[in-house]
Tab-separated table of C-alpha atoms and ligand atoms in Angstrom:
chain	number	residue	atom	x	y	z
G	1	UNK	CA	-20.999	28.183	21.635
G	2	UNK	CA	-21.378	29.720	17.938
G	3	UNK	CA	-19.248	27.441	15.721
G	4	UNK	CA	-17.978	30.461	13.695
G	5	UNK	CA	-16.144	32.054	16.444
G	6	UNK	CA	-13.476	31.685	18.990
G	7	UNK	CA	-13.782	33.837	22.098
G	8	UNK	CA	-10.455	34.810	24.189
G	9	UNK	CA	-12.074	33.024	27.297
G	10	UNK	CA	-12.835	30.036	25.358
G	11	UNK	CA	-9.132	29.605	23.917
G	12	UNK	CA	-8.036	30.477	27.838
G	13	UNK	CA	-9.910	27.938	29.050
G	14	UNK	CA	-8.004	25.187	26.305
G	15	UNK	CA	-5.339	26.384	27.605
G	16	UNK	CA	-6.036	25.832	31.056
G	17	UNK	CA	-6.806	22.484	30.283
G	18	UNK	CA	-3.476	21.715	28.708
G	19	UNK	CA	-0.899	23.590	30.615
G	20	UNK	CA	-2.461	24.774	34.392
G	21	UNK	CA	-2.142	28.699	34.716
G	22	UNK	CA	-0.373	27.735	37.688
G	23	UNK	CA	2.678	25.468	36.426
G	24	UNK	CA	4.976	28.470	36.327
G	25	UNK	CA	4.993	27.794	40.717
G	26	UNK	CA	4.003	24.338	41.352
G	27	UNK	CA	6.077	21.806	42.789
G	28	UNK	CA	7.938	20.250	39.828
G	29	UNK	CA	6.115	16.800	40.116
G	30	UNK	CA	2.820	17.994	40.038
G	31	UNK	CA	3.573	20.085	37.164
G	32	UNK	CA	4.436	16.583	35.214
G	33	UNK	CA	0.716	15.410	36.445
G	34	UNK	CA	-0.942	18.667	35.460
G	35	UNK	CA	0.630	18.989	32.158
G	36	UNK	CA	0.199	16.303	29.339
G	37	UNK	CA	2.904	14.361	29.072
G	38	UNK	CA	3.694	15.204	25.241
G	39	UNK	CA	2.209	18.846	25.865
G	40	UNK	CA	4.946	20.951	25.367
G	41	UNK	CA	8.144	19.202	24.816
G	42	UNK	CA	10.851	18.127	22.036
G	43	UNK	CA	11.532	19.526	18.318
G	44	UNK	CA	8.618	20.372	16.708
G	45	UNK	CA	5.942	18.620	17.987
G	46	UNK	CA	2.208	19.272	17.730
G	47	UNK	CA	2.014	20.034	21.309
G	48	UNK	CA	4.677	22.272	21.391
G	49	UNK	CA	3.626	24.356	18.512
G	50	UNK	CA	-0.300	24.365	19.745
G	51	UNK	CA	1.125	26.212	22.833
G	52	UNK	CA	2.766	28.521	20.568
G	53	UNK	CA	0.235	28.931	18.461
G	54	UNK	CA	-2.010	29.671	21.693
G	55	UNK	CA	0.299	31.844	22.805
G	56	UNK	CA	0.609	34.305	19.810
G	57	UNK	CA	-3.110	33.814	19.111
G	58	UNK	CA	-3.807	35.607	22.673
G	59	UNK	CA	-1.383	38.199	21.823
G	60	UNK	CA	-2.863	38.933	18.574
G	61	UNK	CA	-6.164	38.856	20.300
G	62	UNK	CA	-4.715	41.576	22.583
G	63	UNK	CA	-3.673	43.762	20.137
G	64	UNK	CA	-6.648	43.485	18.291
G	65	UNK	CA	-8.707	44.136	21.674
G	66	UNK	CA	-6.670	46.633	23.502
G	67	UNK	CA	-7.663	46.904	27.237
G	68	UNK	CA	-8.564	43.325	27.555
G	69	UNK	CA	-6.167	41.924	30.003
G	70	UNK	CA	-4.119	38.451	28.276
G	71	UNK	CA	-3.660	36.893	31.359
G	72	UNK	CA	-2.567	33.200	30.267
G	73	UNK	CA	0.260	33.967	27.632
G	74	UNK	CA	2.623	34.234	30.584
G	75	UNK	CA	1.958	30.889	32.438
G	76	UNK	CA	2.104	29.024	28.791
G	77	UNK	CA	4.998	30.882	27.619
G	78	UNK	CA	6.176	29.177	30.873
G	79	UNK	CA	4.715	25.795	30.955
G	80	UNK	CA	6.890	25.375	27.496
G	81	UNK	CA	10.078	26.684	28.957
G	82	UNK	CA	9.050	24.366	32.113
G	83	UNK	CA	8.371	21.212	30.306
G	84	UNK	CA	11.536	21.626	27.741
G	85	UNK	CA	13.632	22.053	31.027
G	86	UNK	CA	12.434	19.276	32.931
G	87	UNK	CA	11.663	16.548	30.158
G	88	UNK	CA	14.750	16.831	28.141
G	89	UNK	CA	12.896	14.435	25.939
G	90	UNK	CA	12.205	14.710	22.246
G	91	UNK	CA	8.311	14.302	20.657
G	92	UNK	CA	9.645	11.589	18.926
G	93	UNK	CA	10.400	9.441	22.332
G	94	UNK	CA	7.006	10.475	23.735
G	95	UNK	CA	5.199	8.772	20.674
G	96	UNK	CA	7.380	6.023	20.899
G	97	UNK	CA	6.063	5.198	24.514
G	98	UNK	CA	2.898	5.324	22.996
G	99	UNK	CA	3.589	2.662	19.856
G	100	UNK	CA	4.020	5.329	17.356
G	101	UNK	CA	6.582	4.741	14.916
G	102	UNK	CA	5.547	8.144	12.503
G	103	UNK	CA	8.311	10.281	13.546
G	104	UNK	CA	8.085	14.265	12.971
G	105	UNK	CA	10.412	15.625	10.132
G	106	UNK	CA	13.809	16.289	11.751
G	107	UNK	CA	15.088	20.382	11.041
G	108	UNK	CA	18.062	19.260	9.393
G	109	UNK	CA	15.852	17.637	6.789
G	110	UNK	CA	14.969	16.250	4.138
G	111	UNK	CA	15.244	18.670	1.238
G	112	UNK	CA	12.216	20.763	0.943
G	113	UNK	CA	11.786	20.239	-2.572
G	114	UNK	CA	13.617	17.041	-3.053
G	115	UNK	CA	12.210	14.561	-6.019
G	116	UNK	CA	12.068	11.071	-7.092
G	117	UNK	CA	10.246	8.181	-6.077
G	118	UNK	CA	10.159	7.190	-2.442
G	119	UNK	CA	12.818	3.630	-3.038
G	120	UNK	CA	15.336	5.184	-4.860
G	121	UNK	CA	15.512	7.970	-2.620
G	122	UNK	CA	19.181	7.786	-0.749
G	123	UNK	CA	18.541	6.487	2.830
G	124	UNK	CA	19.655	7.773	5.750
G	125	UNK	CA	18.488	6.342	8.901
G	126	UNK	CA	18.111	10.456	10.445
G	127	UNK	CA	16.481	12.554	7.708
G	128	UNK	CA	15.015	9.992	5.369
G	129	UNK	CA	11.278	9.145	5.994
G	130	UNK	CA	10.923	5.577	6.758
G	131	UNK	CA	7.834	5.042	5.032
G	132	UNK	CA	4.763	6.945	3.220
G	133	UNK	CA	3.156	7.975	5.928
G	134	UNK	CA	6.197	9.628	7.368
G	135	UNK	CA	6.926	11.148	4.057
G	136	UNK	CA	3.456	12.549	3.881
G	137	UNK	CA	3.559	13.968	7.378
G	138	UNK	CA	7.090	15.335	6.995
G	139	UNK	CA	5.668	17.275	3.495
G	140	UNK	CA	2.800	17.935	5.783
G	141	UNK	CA	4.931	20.095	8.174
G	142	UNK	CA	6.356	21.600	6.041
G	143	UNK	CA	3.348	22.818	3.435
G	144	UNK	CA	1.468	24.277	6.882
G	145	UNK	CA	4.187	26.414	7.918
G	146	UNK	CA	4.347	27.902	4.648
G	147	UNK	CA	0.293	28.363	4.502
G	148	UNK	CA	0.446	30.032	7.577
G	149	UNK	CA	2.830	32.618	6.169
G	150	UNK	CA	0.498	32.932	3.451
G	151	UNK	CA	-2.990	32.857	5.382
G	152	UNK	CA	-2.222	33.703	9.497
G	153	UNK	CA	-4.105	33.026	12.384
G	154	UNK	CA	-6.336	36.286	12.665
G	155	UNK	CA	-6.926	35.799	8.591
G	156	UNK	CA	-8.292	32.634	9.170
G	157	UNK	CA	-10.197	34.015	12.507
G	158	UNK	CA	-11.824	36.756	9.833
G	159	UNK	CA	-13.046	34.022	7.088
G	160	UNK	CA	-14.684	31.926	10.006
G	161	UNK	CA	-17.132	34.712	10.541
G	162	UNK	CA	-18.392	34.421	7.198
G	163	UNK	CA	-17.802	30.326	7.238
G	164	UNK	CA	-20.812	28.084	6.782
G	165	UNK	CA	-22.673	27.161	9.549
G	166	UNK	CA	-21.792	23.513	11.134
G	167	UNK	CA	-23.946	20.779	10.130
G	168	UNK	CA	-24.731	17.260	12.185
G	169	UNK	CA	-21.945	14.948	10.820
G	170	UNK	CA	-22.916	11.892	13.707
G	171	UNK	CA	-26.808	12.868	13.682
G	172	UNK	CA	-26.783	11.910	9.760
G	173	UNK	CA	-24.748	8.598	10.379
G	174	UNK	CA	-27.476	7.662	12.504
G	175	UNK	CA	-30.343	9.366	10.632
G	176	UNK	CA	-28.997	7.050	8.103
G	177	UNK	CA	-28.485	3.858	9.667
G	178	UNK	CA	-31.751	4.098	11.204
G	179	UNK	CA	-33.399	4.325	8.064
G	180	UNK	CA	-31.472	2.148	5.811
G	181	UNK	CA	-30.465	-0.386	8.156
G	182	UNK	CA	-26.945	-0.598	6.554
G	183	UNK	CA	-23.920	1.224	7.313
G	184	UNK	CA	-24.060	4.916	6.800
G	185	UNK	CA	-21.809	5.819	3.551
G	186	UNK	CA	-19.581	8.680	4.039
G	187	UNK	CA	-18.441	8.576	0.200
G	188	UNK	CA	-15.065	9.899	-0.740
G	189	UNK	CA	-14.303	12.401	-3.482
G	190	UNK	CA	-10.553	11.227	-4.020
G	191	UNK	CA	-8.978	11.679	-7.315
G	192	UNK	CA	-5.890	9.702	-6.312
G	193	UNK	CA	-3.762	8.146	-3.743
G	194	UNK	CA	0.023	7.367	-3.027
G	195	UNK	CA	-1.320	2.897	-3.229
G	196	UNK	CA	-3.351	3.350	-6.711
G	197	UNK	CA	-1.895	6.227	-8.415
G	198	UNK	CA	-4.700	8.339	-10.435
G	199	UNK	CA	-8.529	6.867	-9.650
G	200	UNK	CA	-9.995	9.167	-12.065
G	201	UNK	CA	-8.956	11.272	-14.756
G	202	UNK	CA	-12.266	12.805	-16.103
G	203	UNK	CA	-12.533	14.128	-12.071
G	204	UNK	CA	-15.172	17.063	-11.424
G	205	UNK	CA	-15.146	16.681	-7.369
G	206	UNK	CA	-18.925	18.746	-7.589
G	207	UNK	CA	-20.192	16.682	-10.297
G	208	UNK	CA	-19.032	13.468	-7.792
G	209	UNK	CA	-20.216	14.946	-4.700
G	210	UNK	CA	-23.673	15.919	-5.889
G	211	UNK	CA	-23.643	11.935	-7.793
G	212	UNK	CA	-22.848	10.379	-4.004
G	213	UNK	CA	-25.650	12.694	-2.655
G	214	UNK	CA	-28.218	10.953	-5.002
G	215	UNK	CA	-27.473	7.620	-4.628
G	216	UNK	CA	-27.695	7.994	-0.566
G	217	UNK	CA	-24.686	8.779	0.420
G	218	UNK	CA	-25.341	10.255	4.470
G	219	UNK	CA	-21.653	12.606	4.392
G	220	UNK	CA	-19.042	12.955	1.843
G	221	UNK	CA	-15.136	12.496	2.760
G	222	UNK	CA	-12.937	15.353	0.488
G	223	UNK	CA	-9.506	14.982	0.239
G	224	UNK	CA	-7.763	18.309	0.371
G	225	UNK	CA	-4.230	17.141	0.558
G	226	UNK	CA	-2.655	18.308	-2.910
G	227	UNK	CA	0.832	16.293	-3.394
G	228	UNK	CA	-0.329	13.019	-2.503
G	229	UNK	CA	-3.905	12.601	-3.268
G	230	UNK	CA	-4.097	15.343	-5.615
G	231	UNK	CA	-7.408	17.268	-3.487
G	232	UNK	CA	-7.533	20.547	-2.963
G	233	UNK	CA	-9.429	22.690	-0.077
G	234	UNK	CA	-10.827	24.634	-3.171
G	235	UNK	CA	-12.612	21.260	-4.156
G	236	UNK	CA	-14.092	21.370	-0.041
G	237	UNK	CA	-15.279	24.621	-0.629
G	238	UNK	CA	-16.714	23.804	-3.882
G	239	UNK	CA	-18.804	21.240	-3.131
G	240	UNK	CA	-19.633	23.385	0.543
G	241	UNK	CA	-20.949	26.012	-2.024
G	242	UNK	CA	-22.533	23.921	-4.644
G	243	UNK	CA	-25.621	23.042	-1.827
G	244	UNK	CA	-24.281	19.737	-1.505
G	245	UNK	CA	-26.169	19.220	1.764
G	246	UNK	CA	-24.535	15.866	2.897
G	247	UNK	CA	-22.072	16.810	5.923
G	248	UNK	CA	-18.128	17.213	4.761
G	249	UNK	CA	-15.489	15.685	6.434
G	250	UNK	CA	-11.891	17.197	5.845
G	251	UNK	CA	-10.025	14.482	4.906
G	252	UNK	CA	-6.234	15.843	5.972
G	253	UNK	CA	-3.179	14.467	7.621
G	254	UNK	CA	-3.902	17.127	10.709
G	255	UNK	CA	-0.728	17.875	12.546
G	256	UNK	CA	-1.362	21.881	13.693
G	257	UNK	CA	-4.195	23.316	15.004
G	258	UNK	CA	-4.004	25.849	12.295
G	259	UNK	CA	-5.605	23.400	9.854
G	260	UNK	CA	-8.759	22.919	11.798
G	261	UNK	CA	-9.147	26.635	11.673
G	262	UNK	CA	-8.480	26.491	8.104
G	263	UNK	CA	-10.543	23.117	7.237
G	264	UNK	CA	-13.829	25.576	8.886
G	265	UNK	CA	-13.411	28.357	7.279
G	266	UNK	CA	-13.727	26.300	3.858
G	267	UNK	CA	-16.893	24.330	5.343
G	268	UNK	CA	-16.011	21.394	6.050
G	269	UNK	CA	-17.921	19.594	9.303
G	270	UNK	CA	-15.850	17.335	10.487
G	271	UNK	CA	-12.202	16.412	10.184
G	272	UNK	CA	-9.949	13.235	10.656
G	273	UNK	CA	-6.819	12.814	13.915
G	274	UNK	CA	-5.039	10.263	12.999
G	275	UNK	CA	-3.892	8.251	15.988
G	276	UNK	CA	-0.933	6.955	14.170
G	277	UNK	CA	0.657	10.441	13.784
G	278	UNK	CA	-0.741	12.103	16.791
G	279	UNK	CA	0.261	11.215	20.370
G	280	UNK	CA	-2.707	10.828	23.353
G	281	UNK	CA	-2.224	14.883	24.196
G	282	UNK	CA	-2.586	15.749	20.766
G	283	UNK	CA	-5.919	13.980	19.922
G	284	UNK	CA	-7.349	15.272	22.972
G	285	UNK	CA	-6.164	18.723	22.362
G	286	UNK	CA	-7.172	19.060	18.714
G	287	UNK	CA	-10.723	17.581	19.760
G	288	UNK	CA	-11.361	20.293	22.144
G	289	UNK	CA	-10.519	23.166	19.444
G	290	UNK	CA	-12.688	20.900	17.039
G	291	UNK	CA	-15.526	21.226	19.867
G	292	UNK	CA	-15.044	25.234	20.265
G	293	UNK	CA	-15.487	25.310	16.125
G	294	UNK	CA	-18.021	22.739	16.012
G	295	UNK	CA	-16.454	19.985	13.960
G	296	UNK	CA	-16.749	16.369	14.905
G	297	UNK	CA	-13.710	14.616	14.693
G	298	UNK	CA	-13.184	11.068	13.497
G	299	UNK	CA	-10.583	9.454	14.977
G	300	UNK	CA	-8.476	6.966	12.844
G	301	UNK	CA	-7.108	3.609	13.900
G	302	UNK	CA	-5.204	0.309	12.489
G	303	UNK	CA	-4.219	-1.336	15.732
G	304	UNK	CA	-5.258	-2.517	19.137
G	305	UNK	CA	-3.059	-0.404	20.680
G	306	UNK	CA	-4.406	2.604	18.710
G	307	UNK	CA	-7.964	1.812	19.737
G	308	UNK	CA	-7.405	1.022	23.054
G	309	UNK	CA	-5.207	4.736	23.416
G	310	UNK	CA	-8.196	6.498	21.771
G	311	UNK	CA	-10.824	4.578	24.041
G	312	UNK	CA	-8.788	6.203	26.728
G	313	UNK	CA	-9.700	9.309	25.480
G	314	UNK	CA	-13.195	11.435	27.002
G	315	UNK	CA	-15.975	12.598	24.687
G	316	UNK	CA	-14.897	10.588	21.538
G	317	UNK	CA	-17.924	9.867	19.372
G	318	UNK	CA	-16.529	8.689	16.146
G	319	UNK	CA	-13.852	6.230	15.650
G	320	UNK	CA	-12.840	5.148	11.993
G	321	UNK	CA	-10.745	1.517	11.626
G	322	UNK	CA	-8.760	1.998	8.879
G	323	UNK	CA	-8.328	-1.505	6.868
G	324	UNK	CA	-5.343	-0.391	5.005
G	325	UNK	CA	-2.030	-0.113	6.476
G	326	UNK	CA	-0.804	3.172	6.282
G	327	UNK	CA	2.711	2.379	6.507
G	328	UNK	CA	2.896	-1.155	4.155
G	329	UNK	CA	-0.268	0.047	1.815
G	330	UNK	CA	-1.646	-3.556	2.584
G	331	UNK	CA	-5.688	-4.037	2.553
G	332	UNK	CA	-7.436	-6.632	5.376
G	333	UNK	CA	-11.060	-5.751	5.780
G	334	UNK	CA	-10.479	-8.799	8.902
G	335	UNK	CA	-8.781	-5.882	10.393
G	336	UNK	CA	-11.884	-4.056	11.543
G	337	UNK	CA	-13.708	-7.670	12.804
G	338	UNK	CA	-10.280	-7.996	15.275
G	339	UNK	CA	-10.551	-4.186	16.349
G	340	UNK	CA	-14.156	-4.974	17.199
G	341	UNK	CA	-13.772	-8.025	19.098
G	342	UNK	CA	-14.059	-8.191	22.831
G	343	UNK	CA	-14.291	-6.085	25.358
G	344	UNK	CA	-12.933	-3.640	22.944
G	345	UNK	CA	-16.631	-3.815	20.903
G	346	UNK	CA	-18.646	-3.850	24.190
G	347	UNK	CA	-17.386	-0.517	25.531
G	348	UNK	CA	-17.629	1.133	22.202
G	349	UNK	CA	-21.189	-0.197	22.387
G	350	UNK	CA	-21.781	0.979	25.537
G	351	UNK	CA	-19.757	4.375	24.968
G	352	UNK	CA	-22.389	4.933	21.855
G	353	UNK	CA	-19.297	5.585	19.794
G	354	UNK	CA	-20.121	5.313	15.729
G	355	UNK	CA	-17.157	2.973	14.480
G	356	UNK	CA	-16.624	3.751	10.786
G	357	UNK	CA	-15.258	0.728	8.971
G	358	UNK	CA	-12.281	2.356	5.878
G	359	UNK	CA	-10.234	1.214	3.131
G	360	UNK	CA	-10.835	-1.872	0.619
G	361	UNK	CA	-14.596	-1.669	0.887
G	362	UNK	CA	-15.461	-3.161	-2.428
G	363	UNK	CA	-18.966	-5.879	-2.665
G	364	UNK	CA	-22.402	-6.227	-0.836
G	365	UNK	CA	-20.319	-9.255	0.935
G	366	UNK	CA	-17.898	-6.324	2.272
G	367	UNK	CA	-20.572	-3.794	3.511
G	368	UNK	CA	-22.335	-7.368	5.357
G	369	UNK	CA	-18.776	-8.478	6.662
G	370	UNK	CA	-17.939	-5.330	8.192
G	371	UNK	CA	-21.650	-4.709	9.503
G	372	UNK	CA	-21.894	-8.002	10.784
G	373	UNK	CA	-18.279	-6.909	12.669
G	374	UNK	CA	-19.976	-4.144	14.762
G	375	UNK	CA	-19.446	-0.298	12.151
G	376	UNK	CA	-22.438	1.535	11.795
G	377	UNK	CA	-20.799	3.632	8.792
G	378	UNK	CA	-18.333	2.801	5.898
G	379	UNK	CA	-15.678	4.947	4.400
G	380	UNK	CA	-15.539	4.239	0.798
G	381	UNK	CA	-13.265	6.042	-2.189
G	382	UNK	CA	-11.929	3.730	-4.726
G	383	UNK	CA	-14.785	1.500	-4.983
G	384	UNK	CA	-16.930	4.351	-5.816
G	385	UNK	CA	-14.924	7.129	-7.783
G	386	UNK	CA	-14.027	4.541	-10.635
G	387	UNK	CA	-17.742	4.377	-11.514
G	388	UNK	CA	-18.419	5.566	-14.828
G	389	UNK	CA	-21.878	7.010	-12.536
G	390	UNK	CA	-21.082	7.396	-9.061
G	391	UNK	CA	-24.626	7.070	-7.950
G	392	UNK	CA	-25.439	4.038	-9.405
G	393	UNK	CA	-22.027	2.157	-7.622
G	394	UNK	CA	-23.171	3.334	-4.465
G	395	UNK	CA	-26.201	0.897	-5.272
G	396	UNK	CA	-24.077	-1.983	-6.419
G	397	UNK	CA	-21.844	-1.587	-3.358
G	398	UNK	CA	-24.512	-2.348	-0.856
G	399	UNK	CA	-26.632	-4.516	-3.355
G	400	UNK	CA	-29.649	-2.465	-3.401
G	401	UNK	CA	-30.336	1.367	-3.838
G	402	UNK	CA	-29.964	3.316	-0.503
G	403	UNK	CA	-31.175	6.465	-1.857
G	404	UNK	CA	-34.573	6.189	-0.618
F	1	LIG	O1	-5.317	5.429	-0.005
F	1	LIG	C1	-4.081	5.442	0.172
F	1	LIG	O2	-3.277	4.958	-0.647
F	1	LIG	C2	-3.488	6.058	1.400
F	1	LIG	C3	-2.110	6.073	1.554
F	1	LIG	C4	-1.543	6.669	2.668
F	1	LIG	C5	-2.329	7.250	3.615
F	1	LIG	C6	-3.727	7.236	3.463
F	1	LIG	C7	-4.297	6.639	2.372
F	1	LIG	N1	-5.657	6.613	2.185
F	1	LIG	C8	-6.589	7.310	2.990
F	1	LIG	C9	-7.763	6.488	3.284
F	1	LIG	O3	-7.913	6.149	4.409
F	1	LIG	C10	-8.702	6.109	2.175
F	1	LIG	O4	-8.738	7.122	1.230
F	1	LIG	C11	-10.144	5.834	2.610
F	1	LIG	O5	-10.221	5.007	3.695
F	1	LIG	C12	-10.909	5.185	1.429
F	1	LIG	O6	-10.260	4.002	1.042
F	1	LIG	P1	-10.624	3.250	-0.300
F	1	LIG	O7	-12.097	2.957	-0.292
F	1	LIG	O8	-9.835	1.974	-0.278
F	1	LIG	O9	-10.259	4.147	-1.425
């Protein structure tokens, strides 16, 4: 399927996948087997809105195609009323089954706009977030229902005609790998971050991107995320335009569906789920819109329980342990040597999955610890944006010049 557009049969058949056209009638049971068990249920939850969002993307594409019969909307419309009525449970409880402890931001709260550093915030066990991760994913919600105001569904559908095309994200990993034998670099253009405050003042993301590109870099990582890390999807679209020809990945804290539409349309060829935020159902529902628009998704863990949830998830190629804790800041490169351990490491070996090894990548001892631990690829930002020349740290990360 052309990456730069989204038929009405191929959205159907998503939503066939998540919510049977056929829920609306079947025996209540079977409707909890057929249905994900997340899917459609609680206070704003992913799943929940990527129903609605499915549903007013096939009316749109109704009006905009008059004649053409929308024969799902219905049957989702009533899958959600379905699984609200016979659940009676909240997102939140769903990801707790799961081990996640990211909860979504509550509607009575927090203050949109409130200020002030995280600690001295006033705490309140309901609408405070508990940590960063919450905060950022509780800004998150709130920032993409206010873009999609601003830029809606059939917008976005428009600019992905004109997007450009999808390039091989895994085939340069390997490309890579095969030639270097080293870890594939996916280099990060990341002018700061909540643990180390501003990385770079003097930051031109183009002038970086096209410096990671010469020293060997195989893809680039962009932050777009503006209140935290201080990116921008201008600076993905940038660097997509400047001929930069390594593969992008969208580095976002993906919650909607909308922002895979919207990380396309501004180039980017891959994206990150992070399985700390996103329950089972939502990983594998945001990977199979990433597969109609032909991004690659890299799937983010810290835990065994996170890797072993994702690992029992279909048609995952790309799994990234992330070294830092999300939720303490704390770096432990051991982390991806215990995630790789095991019967854990042999299935991903046997799976051909690409494990990328993140966070606190610093010496040619780090790259050899973490290769020697089973990643084909590294994810690497601080290490390499505080280099006066970009190019030439990529060469004294992995001890010798990977460009060639
Ligand atoms: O980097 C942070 O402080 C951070 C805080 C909260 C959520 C995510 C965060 N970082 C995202 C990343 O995973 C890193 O940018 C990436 O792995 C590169 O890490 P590093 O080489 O240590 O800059």
């Amino acid at each position: 399927m052309e990456a730069t557009s989204m038929s009405a049969s191929s959205r159907f058949s998503i939503s066939r996948g998540i919510c049977s056209s056929s829920a609306a009638t079947a025996p209540a049971k079977r409707r909890l087997d057929v249905t994900p068990a997340s899917g459609v249920i609680g206070r704003r939850g992913l799943s929940q809105r990527v129903l609605r969002f499915a549903v007013r993307a096939q009316r749109s594409e109704a009006k905009d195609s008059p004649g053409i019969p929308s024969p799902m909307s219905d049957s989702i419309a009533n899958c959600i009323e379905v699984r609200e009525w016979e659940m009676g449970k909240t997102i939140d409880e769903i990801a707790a089954s799961q081990g996640i402890t990211i909860r979504r931001r509550p509607p009575t709260g927090p203050p949109q706009h409130y200020v002030g550093p995280f600690e001295f915030r006033l705490q309140n066990e309901g609408n405070t977030p508990r940590n960063i991760l919450e905060e950022i994913i509780w800004n998150k919600d709130v920032e993409v229902s206010q873009m999609k105001e601003r830029r809606s569904l059939v917008m976005l559908k428009k600019a992905l005609e004109n997007a450009p095309p999808v390039r091989d994200f895994v085939g340069a990993l390997r490309a890579s790998y095969e030639r270097t034998d080293m870890p594939a670099l996916i280099a990060e253009v990341k002018k700061a971050s909540p643990s180390r405050g501003v990385l770079r003042e003097d930051f031109d993301p183009v002038q970086i991107a096209s410096a990671y590109e010469e020293g060997g870099a195989a893809c680039l990582s962009v932050l777009t995320d503006k209140k935290y890390f201080q990116g921008s999807f201008e600076n993905l679209e940038a660097i997509r335009n400047a001929g930069i020809k390594c593969p992008l990945l969208c580095k976002e804290f993906i919650i909607d569906p909308w922002q895979l539409y919207c990380a396309r349309s501004k180039g980017a060829d891959a994206v990150l789920l992070i399985a700390a935020v996103l329950p089972d159902v939502d990983i594998k529902y945001l990977t199979k819109i990433c597969k109609i628009l032909g991004l690659v998704a890299l799937v983010e863990v810290h835990n065994e329980r996170e890797m072993d949830r994702v690992l029992g998830i279909d048609g995952i190629q790309l799994i990234g342990i992330n070294n830092r804790n999300l939720e303490t800041f704390e770096v432990d490169i051991s982390n991806t040597k215990k995630l790789l351990g095991g019967a854990r490491g042999e299935a991903i070996r046997e799976r051909g999955i690409i494990v990328v090894g993140e966070s606190g990548l610093f010496t040619p001892s780090d790259i050899a610890y973490v290769q020697e631990a089973g990643v084909k690829a590294v994810l690497v930002g601080e290490s390499l944006v505080k280099q006066s020349d970009p190019s030439k740290g990529i060469a004294g990360l992995f001890g010798k010049d990977i460009s060639k």
